[in-house]
mmCIF file of C-alpha atoms in Angstrom:
data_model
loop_
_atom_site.group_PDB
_atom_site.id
_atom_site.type_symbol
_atom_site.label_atom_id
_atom_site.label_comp_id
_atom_site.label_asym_id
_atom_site.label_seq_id
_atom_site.Cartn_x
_atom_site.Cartn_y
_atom_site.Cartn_z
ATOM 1 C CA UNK N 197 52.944 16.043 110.362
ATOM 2 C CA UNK N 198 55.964 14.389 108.326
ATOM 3 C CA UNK N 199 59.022 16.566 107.666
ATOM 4 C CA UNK N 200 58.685 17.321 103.844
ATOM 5 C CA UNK N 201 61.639 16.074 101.923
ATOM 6 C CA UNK N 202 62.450 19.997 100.788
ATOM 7 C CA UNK N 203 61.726 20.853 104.385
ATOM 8 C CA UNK N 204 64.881 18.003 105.493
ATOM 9 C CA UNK N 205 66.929 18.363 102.337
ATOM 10 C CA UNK N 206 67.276 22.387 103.606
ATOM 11 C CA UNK N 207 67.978 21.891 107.010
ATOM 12 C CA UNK N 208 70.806 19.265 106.018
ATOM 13 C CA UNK N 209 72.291 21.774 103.625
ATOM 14 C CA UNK N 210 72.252 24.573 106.868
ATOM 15 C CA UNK N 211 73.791 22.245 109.217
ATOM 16 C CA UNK N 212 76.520 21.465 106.496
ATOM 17 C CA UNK N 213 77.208 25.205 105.438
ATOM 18 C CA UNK N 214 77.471 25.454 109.619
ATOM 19 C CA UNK N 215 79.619 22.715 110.068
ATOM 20 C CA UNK N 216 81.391 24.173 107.283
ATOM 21 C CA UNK N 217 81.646 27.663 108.582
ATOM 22 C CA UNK N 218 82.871 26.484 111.753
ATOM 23 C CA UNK N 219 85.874 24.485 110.591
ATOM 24 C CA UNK N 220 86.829 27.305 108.657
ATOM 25 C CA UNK N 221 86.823 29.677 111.662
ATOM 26 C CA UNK N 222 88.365 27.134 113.530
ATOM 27 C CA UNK N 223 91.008 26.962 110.866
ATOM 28 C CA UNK N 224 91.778 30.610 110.790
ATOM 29 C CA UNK N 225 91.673 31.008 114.473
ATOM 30 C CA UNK N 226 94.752 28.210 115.163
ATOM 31 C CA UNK N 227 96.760 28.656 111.869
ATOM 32 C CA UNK N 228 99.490 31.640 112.282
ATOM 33 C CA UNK N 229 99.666 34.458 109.971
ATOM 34 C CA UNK N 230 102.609 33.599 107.781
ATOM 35 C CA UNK N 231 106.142 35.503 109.163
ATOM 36 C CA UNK N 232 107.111 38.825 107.804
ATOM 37 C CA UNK N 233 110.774 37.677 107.193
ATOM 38 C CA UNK N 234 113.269 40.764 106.881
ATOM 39 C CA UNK N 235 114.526 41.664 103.893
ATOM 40 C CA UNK N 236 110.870 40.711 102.258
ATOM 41 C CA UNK N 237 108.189 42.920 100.961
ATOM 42 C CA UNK N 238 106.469 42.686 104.124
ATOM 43 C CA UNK N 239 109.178 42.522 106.346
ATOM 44 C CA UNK N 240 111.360 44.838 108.039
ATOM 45 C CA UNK N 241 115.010 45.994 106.195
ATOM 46 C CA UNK N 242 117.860 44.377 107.298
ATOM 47 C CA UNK N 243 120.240 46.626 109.765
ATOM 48 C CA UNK N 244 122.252 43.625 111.466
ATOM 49 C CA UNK N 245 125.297 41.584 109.678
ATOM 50 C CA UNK N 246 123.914 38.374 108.674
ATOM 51 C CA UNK N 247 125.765 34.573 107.520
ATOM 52 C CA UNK N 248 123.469 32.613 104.950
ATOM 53 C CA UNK N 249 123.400 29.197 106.596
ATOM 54 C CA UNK N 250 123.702 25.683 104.201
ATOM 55 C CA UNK N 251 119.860 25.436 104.230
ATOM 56 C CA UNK N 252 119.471 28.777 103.117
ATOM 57 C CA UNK N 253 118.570 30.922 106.382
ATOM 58 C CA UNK N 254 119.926 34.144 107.269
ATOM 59 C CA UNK N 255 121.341 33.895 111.189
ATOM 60 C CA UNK N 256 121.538 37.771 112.537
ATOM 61 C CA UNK N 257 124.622 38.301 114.639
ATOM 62 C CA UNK N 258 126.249 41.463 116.540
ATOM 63 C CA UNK N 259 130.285 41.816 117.147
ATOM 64 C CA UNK N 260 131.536 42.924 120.362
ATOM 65 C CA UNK N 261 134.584 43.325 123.046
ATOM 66 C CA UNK N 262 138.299 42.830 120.838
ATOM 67 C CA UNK N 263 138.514 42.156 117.569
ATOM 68 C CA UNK N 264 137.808 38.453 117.300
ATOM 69 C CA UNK N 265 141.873 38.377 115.600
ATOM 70 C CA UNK N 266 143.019 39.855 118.999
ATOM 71 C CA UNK N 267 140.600 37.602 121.074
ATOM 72 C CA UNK N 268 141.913 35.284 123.482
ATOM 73 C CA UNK N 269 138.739 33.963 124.903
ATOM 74 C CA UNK N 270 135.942 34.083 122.186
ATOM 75 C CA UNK N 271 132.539 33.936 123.109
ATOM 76 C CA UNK N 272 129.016 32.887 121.495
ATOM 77 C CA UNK N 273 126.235 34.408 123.630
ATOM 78 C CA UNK N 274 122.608 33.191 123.318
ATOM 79 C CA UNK N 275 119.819 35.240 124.784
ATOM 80 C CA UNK N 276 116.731 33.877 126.041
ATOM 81 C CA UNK N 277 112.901 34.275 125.801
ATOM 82 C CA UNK N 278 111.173 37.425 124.236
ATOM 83 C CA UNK N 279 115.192 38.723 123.653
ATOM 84 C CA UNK N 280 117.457 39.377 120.472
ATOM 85 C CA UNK N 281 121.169 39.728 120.158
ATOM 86 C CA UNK N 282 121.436 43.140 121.815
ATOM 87 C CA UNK N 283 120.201 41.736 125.193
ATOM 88 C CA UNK N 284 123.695 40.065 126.023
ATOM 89 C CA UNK N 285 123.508 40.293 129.865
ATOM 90 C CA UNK N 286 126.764 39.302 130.612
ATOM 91 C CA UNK N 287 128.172 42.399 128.454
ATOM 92 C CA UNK N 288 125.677 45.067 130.495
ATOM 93 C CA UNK N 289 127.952 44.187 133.226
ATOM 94 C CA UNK N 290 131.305 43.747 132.206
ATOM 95 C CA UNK N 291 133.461 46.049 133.007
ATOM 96 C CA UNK N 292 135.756 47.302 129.630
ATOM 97 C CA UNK N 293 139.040 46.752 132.068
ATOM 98 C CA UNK N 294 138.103 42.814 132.047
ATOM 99 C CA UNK N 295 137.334 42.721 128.188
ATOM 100 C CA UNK N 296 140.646 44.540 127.635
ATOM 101 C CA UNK N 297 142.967 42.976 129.926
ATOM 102 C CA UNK N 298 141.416 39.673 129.213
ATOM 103 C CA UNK N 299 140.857 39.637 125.351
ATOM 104 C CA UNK N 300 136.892 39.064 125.139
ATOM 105 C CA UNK N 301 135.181 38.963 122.039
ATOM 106 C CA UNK N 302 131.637 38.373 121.995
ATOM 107 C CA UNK N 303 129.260 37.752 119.429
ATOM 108 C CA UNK N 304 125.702 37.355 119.979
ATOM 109 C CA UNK N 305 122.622 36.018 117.292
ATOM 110 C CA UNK N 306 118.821 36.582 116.901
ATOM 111 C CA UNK N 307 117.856 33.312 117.361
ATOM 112 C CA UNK N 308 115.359 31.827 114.377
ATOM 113 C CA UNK N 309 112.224 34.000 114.361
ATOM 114 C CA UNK N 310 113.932 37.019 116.095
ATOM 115 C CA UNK N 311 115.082 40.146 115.385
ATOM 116 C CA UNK N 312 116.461 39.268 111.912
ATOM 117 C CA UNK N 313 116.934 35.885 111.893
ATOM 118 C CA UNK N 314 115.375 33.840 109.488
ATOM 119 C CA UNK N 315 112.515 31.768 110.776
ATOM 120 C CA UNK N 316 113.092 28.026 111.592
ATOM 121 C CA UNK N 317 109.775 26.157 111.250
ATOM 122 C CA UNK N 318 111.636 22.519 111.685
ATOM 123 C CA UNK N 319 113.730 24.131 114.564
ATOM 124 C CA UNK N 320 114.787 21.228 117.021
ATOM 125 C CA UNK N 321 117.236 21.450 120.078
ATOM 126 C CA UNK N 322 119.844 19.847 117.967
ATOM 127 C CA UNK N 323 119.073 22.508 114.760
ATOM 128 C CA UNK N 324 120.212 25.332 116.421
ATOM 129 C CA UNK N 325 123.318 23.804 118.038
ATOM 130 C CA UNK N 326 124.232 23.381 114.211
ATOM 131 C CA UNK N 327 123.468 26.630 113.238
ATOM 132 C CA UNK N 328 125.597 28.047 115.954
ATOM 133 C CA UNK N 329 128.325 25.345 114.818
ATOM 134 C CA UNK N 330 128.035 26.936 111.388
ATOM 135 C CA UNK N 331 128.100 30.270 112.877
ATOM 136 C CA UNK N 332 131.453 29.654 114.430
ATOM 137 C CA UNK N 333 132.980 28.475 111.007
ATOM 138 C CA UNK N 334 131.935 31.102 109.088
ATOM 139 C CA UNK N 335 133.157 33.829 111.396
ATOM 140 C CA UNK N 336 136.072 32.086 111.557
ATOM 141 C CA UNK N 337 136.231 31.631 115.440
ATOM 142 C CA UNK N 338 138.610 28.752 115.676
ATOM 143 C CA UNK N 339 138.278 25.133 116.137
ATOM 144 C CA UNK N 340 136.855 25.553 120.272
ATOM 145 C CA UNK N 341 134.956 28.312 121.166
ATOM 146 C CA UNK N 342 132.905 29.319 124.414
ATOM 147 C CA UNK N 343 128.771 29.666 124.515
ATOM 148 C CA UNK N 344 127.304 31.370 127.142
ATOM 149 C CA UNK N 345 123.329 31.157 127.115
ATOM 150 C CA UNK N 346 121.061 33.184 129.203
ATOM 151 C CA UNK N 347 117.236 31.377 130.523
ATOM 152 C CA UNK N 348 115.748 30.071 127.393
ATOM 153 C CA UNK N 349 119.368 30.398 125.391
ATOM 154 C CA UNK N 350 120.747 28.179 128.517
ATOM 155 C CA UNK N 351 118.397 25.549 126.521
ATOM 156 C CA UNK N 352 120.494 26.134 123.657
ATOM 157 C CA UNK N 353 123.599 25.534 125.596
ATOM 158 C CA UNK N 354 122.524 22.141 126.579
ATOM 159 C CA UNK N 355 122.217 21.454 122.998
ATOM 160 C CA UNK N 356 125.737 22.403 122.313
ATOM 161 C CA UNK N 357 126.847 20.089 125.069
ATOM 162 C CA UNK N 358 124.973 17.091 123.518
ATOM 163 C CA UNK N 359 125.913 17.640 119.114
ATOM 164 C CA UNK N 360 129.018 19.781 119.603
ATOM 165 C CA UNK N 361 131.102 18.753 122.638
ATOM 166 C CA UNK N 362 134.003 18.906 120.147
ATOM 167 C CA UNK N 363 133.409 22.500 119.463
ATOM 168 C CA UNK N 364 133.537 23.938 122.873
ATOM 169 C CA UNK N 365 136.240 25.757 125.011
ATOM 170 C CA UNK N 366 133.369 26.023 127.902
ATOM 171 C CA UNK N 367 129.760 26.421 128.665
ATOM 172 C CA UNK N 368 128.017 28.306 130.958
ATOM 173 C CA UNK N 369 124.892 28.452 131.892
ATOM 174 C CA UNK N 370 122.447 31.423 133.441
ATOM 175 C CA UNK N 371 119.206 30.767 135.213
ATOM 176 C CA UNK N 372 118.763 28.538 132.152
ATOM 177 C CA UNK N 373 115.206 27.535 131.771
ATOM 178 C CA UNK N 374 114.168 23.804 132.418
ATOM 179 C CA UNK N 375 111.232 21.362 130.715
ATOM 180 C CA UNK N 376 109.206 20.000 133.644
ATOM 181 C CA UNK N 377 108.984 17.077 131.429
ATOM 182 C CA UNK N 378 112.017 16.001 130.632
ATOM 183 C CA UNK N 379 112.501 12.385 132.072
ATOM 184 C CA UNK N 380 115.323 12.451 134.657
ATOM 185 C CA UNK N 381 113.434 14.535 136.899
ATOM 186 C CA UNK N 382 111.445 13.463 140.289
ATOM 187 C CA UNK N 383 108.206 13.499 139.513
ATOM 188 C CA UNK N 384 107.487 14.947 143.099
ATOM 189 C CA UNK N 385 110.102 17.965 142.174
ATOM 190 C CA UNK N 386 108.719 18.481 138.414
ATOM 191 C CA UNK N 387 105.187 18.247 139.814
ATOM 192 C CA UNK N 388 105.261 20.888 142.933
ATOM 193 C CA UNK N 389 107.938 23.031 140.443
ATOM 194 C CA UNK N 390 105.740 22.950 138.027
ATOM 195 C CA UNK N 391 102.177 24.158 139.958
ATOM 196 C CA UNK N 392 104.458 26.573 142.098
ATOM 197 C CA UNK N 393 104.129 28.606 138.641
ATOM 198 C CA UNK N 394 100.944 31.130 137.876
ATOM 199 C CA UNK N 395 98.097 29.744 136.638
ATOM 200 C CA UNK N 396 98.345 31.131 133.120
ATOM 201 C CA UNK N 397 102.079 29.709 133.004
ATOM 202 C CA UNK N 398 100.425 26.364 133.541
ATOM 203 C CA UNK N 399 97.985 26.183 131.062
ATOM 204 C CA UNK N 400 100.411 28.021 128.499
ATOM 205 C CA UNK N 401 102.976 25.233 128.976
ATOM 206 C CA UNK N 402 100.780 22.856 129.150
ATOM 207 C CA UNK N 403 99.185 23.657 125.907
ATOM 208 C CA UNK N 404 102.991 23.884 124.281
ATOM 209 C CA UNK N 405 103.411 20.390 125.649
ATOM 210 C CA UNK N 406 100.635 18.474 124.699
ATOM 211 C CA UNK N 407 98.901 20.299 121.734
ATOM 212 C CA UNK N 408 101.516 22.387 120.020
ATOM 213 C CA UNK N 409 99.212 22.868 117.240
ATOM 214 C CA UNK N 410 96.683 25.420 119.676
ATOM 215 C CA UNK N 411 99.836 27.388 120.865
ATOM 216 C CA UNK N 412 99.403 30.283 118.742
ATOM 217 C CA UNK N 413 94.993 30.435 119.646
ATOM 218 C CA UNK N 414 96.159 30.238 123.058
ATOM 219 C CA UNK N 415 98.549 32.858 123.139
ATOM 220 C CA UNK N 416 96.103 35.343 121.021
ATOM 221 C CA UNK N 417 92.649 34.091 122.277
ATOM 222 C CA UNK N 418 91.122 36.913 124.996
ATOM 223 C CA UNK N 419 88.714 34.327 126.662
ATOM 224 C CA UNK N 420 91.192 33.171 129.170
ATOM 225 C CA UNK N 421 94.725 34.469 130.437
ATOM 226 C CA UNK N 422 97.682 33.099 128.919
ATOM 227 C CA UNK N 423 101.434 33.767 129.749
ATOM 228 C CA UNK N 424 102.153 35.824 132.221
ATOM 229 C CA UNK N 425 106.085 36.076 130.672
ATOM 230 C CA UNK N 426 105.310 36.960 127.126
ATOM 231 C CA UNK N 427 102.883 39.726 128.957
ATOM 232 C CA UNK N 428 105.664 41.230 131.103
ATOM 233 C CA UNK N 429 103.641 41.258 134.187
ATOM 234 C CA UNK N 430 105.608 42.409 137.048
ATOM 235 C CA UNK N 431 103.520 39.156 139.369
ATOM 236 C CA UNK N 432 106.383 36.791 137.844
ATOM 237 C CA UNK N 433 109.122 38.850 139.286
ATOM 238 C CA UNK N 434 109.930 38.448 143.295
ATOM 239 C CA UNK N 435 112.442 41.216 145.081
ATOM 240 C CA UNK N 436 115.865 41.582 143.314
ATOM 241 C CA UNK N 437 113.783 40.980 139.935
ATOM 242 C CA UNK N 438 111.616 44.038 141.237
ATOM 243 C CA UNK N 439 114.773 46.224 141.483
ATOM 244 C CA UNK N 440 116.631 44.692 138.263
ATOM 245 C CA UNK N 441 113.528 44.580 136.440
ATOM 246 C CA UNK N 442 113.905 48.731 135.315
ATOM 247 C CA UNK N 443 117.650 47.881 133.966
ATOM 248 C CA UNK N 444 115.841 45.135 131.614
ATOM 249 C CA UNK N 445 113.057 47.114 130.597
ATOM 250 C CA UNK N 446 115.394 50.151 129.945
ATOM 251 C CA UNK N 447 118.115 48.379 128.226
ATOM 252 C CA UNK N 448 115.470 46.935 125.226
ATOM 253 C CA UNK N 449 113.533 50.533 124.985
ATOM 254 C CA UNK N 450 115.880 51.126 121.645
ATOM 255 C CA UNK N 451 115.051 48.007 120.051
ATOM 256 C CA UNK N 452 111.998 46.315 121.154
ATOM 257 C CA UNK N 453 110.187 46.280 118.287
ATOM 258 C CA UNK N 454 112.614 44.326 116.698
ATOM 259 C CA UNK N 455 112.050 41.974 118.948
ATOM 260 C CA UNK N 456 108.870 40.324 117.432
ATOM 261 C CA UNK N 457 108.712 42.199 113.805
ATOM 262 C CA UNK N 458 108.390 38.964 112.198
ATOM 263 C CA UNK N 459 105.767 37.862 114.293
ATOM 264 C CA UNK N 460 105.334 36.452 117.796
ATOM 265 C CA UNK N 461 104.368 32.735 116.317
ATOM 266 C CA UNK N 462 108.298 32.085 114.928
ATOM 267 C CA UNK N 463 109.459 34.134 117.889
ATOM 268 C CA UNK N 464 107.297 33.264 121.216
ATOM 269 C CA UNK N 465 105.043 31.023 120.258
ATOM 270 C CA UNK N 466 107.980 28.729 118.785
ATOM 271 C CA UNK N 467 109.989 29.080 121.446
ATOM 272 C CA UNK N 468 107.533 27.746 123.720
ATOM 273 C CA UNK N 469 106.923 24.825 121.399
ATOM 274 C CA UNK N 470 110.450 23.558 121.495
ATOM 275 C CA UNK N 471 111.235 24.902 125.014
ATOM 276 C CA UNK N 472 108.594 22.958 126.737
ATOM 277 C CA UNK N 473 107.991 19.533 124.023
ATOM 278 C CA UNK N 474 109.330 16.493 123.911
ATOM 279 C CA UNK N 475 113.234 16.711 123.513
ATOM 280 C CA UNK N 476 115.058 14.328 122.112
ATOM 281 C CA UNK N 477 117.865 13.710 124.579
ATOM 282 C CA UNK N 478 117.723 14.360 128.547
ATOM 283 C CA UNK N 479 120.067 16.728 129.388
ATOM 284 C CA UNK N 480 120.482 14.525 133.064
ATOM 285 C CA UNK N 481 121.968 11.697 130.635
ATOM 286 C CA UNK N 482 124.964 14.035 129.051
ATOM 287 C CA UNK N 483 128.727 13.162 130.051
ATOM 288 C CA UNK N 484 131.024 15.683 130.684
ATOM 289 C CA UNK N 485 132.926 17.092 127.417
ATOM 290 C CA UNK N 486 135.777 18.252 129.381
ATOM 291 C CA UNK N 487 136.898 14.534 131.667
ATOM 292 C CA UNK N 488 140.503 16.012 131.062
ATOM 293 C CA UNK N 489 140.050 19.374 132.494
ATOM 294 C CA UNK N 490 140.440 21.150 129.246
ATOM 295 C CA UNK N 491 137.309 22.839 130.110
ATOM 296 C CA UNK N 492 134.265 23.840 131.968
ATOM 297 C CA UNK N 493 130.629 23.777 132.599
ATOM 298 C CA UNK N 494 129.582 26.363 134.749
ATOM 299 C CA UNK N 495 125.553 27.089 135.912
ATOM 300 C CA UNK N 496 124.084 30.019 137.950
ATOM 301 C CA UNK N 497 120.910 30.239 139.784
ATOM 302 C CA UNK N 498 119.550 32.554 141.989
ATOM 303 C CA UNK N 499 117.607 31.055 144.954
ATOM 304 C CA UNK N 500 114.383 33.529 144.722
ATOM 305 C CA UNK N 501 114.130 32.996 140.870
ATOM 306 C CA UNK N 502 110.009 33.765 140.146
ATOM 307 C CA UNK N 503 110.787 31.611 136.505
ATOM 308 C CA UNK N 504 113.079 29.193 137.401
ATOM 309 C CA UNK N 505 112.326 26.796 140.190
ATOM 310 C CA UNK N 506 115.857 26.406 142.220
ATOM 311 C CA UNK N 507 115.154 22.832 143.269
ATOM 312 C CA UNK N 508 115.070 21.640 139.808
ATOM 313 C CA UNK N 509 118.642 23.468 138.796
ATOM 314 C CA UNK N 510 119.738 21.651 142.447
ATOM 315 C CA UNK N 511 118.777 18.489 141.139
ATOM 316 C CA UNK N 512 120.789 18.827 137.587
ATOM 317 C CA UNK N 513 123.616 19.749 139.808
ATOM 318 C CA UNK N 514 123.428 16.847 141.630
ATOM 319 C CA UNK N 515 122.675 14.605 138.732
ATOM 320 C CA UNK N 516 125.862 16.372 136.398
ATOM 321 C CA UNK N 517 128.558 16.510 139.149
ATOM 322 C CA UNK N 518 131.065 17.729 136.686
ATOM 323 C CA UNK N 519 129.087 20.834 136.454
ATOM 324 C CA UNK N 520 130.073 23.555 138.522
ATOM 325 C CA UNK N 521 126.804 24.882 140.736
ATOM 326 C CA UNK N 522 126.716 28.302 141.428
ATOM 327 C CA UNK N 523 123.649 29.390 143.431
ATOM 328 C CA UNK N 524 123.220 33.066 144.538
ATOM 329 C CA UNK N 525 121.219 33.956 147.666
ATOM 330 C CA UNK N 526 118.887 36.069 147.145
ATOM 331 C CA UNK N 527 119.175 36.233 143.500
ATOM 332 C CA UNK N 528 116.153 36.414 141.101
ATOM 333 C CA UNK N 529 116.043 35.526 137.739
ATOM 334 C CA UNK N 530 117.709 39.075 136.195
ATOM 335 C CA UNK N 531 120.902 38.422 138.934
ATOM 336 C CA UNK N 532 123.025 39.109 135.656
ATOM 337 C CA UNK N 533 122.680 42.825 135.553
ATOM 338 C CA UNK N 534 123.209 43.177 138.870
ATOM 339 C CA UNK N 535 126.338 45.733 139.739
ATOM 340 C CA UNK N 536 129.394 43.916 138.527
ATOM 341 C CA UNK N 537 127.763 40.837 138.546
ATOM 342 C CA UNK N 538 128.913 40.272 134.496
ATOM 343 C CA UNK N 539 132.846 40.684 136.140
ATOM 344 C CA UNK N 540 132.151 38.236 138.714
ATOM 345 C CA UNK N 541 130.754 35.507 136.223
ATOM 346 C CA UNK N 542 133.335 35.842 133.466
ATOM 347 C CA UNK N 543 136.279 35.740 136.057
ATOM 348 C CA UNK N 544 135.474 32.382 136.995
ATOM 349 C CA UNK N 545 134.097 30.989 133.890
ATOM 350 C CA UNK N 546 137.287 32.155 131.732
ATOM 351 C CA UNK N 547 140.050 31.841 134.515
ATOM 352 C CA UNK N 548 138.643 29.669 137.592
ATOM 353 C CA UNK N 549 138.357 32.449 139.995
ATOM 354 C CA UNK N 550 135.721 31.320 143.049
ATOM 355 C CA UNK N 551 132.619 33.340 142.132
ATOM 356 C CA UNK N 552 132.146 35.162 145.715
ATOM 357 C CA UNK N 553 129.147 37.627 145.655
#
């Protein structure tokens, strides 16, 4: 028996209300909750000292070592993934002799989307170099100042070494994270690097990479696993990491919800985005900022690093042989707060002392 028109003219309204339904809970699932931006009436107060950039963002900072009017070497730290400006790692170990006897000032930012930094949605490699740039001005810092960057914020130095060479006393670089995609690399060495990682890891970057859009479903759907970095699991982490790990996890117990209070999308999420997309320079193609020795570029790498594949920081080396390769046996990706470690590192970025561990 023929399908009465009522009979078809209902079922074509139920598939439409479906279709309907589903885009909206599609919708919902990958669109982020909008950020609860400090200082709001859904955000967090403000505690930290703050510069109003020239778009209009806030940029959280923290002060420390000698007054920066004292300061003979004066530093810009950037921390790295899941982090805010209290986790400088080169301060947990540095002894207050060396910051004394040396002059060391060091200031350290929230990076857009953390702690109390404003979010960035149209944050870029290049973006924050500027900010930092404009960070430097406003605090008055001088016309050359040195940025230190630790794993993801070691991303951030290689943007200061490609829109701010001009700017820089030195640059140093710690276990800084890499892009598996960017083009210089062996695809051999990017490929094996890359499926050396957990399988969650993969996917997550993968998903960063290619479909930017899905990062924040990914990281919040509970169907499948998704990074095993954002989750803290202790199966990234290989022997020293094992032992460092409880001088990490100890250090942020203060302050960890500060961490993400304006939401893991601008935070995590973000990071990933940028961290792991399409760049738009090669950090393989940059020449050296300091061809008349007024400076140096220095890079550290432990050799049993669970996040950072050695062979790929081996390659940059070879690739940039103006930078100077320091690789530590042994040493996982948390070598920094290792005992006197932050002594060790500053003595031969700041006065050329071989780094002997």
């Amino acid at each position: 028996m023929a399908e009465s028109p009522t009979t078809s003219g209902m079922t074509r309204k139920i598939l439409v209300l479906f279709l309907i339904g589903l885009l909206a809970y599609v919708y919902q699932a990958i669109t982020p909750p909008p950020p609860k931006i400090c200082g709001s009436p859904d955000g967090n107060p403000i505690t930290a000292p703050r510069i109003k950039l020239s778009d209009g963002r806030n940029l959280a900072y923290k002060e420390q070592g000698v007054s920066k009017n004292e300061a003979k070497y004066k530093i810009v730290f950037i921390h790295g993934f899941d982090c805010c400006r209290h986790d400088v790692v080169i301060a947990s170990t540095l002894s207050h002799d060396v910051i004394e006897s040396l002059g060391i000032y060091i200031v350290s930012i929230d990076r857009p989307g953390y702690g109390e930094s404003d979010p960035h949605p149209q944050r870029t490699p290049k973006s924050l170099a500027l900010d930092i740039e404009e960070l430097a001005d406003q605090l008055e810092l001088g016309s050359k100042f040195y940025v230190v960057g630790f794993s993801m914020g070691g991303q951030v130095v290689w943007g200061c070494l490609k829109y701010i060479p001009h700017r820089l006393a030195g640059a140093a670089l710690l276990t800084p994270v890499v892009n598996y995609w960017w083009p210089s690399f062996p695809s051999n060495l990017s490929t094996k690097s890359y499926y050396d990682q957990l399988l969650p890891d993969q996917w997550t970057l993968r998903v960063a990479h290619y479909l930017p859009w899905l990062t924040y479903w990914w990281n919040t759907q509970k169907y499948f696993p998704s990074s095993s970095v954002a989750a803290h699991s202790p199966d990234i982490f290989k022997t020293q990491d094992r032992q460092l790990g409880p001088r990490f996890g100890g250090s942020q117990e203060k302050y960890r919800a500060q961490i993400r209070q304006q939401g893991e999308f601008e935070s995590l999420h973000r990071d990933a985005n940028i961290g792991f997309g399409t760049w738009e320079f090669d950090p393989m193609d940059l020449k050296n900022p300091f061809d008349k020795n007024e400076g140096s570029v220095h890079l550290w790498q432990g050799d049993e690093d669970g996040l950072v594949p050695v062979i790929l920081q081996r390659y940059i080396a070879q690739k940039l042989p103006w930078i100077q390769y320091h690789e530590i046996k042994g040493g996982g990706h948390l070598f920094p707060y290792a005992d006197g470690m932050g002594d060790k590192i500053i003595k031969t970025f700041l006065l050329g002392e071989k780094f002997e561990v």
